[in-house]
XYZ file of N, CA, C and O in Angstrom:
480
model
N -11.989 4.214 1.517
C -10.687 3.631 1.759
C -10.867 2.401 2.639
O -11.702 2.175 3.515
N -9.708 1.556 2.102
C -10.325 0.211 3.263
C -9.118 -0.062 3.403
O -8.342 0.395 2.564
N -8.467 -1.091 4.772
C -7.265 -1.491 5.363
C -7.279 -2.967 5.222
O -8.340 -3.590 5.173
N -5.907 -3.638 5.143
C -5.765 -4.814 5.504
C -5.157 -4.914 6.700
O -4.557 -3.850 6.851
N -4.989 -5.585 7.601
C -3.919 -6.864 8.810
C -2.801 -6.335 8.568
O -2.212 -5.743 9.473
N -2.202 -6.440 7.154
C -0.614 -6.196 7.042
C -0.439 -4.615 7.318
O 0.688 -4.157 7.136
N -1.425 -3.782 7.726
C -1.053 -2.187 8.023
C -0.848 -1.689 6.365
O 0.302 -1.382 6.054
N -1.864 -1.604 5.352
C -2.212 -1.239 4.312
C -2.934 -0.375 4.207
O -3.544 -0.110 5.242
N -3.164 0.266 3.297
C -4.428 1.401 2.856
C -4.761 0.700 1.540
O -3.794 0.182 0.982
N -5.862 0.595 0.984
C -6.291 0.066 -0.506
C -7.239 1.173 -0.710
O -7.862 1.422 0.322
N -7.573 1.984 -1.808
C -8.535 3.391 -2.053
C -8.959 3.011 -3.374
O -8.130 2.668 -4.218
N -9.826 3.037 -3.541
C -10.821 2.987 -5.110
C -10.313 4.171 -5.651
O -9.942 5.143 -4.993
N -10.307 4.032 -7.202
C -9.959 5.707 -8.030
C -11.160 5.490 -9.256
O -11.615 4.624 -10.004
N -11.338 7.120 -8.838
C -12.429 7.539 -9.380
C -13.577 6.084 -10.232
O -13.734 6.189 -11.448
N -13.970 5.390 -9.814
C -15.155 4.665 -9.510
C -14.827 3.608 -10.625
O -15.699 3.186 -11.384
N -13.248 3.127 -10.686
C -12.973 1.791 -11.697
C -12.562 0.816 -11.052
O -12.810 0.896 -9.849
N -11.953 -0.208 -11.422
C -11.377 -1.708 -11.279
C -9.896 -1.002 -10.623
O -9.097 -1.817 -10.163
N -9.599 0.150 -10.582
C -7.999 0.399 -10.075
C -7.909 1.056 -8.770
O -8.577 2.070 -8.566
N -7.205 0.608 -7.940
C -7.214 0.811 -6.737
C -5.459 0.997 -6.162
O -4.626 0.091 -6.122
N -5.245 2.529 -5.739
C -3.922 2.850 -5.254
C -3.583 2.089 -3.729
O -4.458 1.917 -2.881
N -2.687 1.830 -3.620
C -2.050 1.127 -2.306
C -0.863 1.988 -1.626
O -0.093 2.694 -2.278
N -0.822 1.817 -0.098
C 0.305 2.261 0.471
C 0.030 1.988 1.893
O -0.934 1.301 2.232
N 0.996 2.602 2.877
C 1.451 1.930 4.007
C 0.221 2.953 4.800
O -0.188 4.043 4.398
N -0.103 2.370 5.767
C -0.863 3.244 6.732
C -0.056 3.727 7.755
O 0.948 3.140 8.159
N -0.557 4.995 8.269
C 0.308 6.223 8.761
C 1.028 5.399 10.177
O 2.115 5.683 10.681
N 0.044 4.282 10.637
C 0.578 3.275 11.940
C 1.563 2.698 11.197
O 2.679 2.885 11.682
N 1.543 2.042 10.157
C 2.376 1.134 9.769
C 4.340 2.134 9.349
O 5.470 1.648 9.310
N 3.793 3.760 9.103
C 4.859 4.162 8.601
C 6.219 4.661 9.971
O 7.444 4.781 9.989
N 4.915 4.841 11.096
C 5.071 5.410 12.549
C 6.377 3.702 12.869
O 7.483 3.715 13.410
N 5.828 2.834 12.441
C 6.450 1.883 13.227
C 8.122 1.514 12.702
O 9.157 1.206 13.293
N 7.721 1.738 11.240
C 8.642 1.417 10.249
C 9.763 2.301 10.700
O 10.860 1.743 10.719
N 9.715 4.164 11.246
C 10.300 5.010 11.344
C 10.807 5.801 10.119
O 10.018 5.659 9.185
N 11.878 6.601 9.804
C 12.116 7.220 8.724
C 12.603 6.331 7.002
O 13.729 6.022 6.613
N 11.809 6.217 6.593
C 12.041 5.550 5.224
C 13.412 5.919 4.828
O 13.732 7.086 4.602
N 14.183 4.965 4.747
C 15.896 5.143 3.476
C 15.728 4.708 2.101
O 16.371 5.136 1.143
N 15.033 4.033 2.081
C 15.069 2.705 0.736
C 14.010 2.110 0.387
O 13.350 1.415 1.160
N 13.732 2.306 -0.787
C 12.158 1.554 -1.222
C 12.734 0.791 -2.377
O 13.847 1.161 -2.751
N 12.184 -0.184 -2.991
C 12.292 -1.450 -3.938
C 10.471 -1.524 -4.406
O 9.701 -2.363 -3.940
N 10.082 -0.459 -5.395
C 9.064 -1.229 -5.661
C 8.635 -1.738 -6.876
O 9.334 -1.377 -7.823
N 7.461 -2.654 -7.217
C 7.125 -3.212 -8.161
C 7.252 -3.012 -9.525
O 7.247 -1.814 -9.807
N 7.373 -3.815 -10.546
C 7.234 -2.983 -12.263
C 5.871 -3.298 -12.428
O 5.081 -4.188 -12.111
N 5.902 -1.818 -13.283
C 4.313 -1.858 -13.835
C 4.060 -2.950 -14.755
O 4.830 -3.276 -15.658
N 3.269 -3.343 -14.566
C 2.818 -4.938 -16.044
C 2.739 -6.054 -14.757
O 1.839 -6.891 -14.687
N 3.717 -5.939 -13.855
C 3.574 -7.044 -12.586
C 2.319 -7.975 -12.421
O 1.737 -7.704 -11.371
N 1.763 -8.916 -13.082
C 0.778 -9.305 -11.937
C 0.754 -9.990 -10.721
O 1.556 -10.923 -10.694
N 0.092 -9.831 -9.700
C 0.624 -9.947 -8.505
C -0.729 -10.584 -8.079
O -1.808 -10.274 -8.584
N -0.537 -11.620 -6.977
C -1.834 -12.366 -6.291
C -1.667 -11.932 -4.725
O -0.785 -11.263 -4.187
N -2.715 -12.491 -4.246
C -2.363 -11.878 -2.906
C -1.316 -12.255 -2.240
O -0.595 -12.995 -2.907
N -0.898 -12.014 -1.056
C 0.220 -11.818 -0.179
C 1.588 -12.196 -1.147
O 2.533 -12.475 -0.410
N 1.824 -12.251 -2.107
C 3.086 -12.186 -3.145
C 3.420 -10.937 -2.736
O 2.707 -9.938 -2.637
N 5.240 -11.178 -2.375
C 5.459 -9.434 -2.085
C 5.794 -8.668 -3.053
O 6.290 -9.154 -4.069
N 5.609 -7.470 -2.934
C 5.361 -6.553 -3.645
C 6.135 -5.570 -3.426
O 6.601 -5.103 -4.466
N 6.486 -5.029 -2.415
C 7.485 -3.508 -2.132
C 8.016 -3.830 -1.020
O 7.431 -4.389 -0.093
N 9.395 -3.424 -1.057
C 10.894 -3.376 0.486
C 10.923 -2.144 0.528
O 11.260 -1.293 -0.296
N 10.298 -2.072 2.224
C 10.696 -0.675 2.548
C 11.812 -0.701 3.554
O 11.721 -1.506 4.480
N 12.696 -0.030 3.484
C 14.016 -0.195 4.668
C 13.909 1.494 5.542
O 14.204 2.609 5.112
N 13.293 1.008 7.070
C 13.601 2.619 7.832
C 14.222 1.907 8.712
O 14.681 0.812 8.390
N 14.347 2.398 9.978
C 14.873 1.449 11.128
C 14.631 0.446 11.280
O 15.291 -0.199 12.095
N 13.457 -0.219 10.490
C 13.193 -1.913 10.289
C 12.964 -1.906 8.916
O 12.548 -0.900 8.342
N 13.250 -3.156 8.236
C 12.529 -3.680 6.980
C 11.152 -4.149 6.586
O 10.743 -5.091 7.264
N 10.532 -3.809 5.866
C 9.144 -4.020 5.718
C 9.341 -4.453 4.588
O 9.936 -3.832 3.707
N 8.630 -6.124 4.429
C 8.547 -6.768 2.950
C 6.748 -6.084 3.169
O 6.234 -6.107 4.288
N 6.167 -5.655 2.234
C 4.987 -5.425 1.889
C 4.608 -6.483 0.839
O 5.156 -6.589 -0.258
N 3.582 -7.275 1.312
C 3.032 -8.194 0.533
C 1.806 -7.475 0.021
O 1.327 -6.504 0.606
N 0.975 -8.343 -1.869
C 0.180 -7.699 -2.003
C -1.145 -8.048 -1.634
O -1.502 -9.215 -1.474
N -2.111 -6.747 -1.451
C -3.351 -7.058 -0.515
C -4.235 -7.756 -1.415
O -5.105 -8.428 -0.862
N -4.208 -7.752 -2.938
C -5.201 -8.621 -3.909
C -4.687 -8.820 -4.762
O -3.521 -8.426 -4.787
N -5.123 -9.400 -5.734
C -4.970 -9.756 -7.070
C -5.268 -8.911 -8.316
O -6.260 -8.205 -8.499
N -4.261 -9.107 -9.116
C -4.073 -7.645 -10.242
C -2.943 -7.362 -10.622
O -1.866 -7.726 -10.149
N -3.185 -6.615 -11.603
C -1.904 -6.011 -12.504
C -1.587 -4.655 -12.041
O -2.433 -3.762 -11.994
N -0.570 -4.534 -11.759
C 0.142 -3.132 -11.452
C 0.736 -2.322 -12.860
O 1.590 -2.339 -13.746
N -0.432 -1.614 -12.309
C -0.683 -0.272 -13.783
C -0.001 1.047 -13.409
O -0.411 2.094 -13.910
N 0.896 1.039 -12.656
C 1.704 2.645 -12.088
C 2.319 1.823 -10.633
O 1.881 0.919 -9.922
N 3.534 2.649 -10.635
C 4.455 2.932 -9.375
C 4.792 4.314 -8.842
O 4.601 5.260 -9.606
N 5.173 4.500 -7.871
C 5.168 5.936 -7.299
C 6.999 5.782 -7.303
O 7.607 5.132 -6.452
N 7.649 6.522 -8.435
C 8.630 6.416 -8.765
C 9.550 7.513 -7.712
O 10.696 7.655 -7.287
N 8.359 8.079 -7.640
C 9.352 9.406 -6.546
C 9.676 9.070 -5.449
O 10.370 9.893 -4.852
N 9.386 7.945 -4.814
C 9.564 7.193 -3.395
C 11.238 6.797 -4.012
O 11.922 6.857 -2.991
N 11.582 6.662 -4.447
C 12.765 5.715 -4.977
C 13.989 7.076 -5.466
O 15.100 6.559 -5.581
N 14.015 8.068 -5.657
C 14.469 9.282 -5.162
C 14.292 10.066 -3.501
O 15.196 10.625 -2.880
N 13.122 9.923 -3.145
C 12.797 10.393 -2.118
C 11.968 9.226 -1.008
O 10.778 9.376 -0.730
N 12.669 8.259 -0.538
C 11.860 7.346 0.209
C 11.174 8.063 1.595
O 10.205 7.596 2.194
N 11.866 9.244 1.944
C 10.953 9.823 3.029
C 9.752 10.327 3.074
O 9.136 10.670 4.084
N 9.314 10.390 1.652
C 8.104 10.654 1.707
C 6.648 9.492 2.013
O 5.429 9.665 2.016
N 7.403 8.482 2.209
C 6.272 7.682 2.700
C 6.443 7.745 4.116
O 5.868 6.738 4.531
N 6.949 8.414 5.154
C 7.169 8.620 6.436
C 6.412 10.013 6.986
O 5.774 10.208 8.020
N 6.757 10.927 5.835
C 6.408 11.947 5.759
C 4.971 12.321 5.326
O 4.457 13.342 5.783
N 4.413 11.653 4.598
C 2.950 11.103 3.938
C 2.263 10.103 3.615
O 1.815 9.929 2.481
N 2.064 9.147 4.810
C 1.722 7.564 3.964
C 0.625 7.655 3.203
O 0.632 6.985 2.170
N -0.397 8.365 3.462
C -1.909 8.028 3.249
C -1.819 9.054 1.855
O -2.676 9.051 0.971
N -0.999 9.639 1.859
C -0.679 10.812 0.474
C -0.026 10.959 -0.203
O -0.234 10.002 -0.949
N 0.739 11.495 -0.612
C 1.854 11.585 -1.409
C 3.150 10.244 -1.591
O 3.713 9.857 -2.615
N 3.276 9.864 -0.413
C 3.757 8.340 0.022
C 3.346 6.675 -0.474
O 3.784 5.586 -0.105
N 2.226 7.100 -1.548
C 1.488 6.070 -2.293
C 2.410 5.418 -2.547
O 3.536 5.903 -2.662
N 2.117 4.027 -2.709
C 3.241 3.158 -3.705
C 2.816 2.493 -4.844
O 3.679 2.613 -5.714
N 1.822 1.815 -5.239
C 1.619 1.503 -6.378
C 0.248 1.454 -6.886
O -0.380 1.056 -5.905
N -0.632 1.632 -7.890
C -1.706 1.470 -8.476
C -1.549 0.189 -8.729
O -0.426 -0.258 -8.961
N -3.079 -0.894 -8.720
C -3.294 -1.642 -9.542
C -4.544 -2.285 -9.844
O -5.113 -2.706 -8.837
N -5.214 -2.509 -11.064
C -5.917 -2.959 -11.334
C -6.437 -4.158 -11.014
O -5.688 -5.055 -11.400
N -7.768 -4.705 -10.269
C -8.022 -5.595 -9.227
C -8.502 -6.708 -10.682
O -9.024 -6.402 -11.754
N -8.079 -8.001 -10.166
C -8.650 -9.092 -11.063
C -10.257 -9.027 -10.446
O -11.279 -8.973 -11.130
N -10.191 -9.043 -9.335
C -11.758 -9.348 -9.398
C -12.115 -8.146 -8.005
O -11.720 -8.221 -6.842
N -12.944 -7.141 -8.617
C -12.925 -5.967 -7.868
C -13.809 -5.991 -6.820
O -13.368 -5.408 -5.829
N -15.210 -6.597 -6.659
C -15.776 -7.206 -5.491
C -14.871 -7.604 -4.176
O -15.269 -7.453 -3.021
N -13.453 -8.193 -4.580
C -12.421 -8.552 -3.020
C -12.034 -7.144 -2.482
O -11.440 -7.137 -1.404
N -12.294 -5.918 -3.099
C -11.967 -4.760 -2.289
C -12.952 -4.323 -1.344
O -12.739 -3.440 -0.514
N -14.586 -5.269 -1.540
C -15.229 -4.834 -0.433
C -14.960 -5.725 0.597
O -15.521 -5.393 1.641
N -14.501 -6.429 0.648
C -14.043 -7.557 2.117
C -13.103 -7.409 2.790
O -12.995 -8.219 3.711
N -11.684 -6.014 2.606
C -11.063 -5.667 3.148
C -11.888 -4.485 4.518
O -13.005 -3.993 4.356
N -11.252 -4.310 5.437
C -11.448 -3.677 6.651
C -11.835 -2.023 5.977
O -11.380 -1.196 5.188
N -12.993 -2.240 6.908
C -13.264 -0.801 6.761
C -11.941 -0.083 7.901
O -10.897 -0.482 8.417
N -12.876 1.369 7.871
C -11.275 2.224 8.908
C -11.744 2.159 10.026
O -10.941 2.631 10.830
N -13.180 1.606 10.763
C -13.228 1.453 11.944
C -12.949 0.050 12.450
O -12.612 -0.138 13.619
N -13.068 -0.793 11.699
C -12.411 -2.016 12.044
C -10.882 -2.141 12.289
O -10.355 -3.027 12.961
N -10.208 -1.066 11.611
C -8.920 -0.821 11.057
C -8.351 -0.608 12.456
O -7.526 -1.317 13.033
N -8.959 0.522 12.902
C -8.245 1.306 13.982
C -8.541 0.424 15.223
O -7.755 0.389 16.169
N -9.935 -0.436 15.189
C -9.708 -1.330 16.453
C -8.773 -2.509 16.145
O -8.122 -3.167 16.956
N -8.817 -2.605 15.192
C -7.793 -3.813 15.114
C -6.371 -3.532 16.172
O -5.769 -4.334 16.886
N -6.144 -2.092 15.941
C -4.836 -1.921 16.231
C -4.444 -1.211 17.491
O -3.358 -0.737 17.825
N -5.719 -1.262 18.170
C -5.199 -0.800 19.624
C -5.453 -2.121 20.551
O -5.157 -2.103 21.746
């Protein structure tokens, strides 16, 4: 699993070009209880920092995206149930899959010890 700056999670799946995204458990702590999510359509292609998902808890979070790629799945159940990204960021709280244009830029994101110093 690797992090971006914007308080991201990016995770490789099972050893392809597609990589799930969502908020990191700091980023969900800050946000507070999720009401409202807005996220992406699948087919989307998206470059980096183009935003990508509105999360509304006690603050608004535009989530921009961490790379470049086509968004191949959304986590549709956030959009019935937005508390579950409060309730599970790193899990169940996923927000979107997508297929990396060029999959080498997922090793230049933050590992999780860089991650966590970043943020104290």
């Amino acid at each position: 699993m690797k992090f971006t700056e914007e308080h991201l999670w990016v995770r490789k799946e099972d050893g392809e070009d597609d990589v799930l995204i969502g908020l990191t458990a700091y980023a969900a702590e800050e946000l507070g209880e999720a009401k409202f999510v807005e996220l992406p359509e699948e087919g989307d292609v998206l470059s980096t920092d183009d935003p990508a998902v509105v999360v509304e808890g006690d603050d608004t979070l535009d989530v921009l995206a961490p790379l470049d790629g086509e968004v191949t799945e959304v986590n549709t159940r956030l959009v019935e149930n937005p508390g579950v990204i409060s309730d599970d960021p790193q899990g169940d709280g996923w927000l979107f899959r997508m297929t990396l244009e060029d999959p080498a830029a997922y090793d230049e994101l933050m590992s999780e010890a860089a991650y966590q110093k970043y943020i104290r």
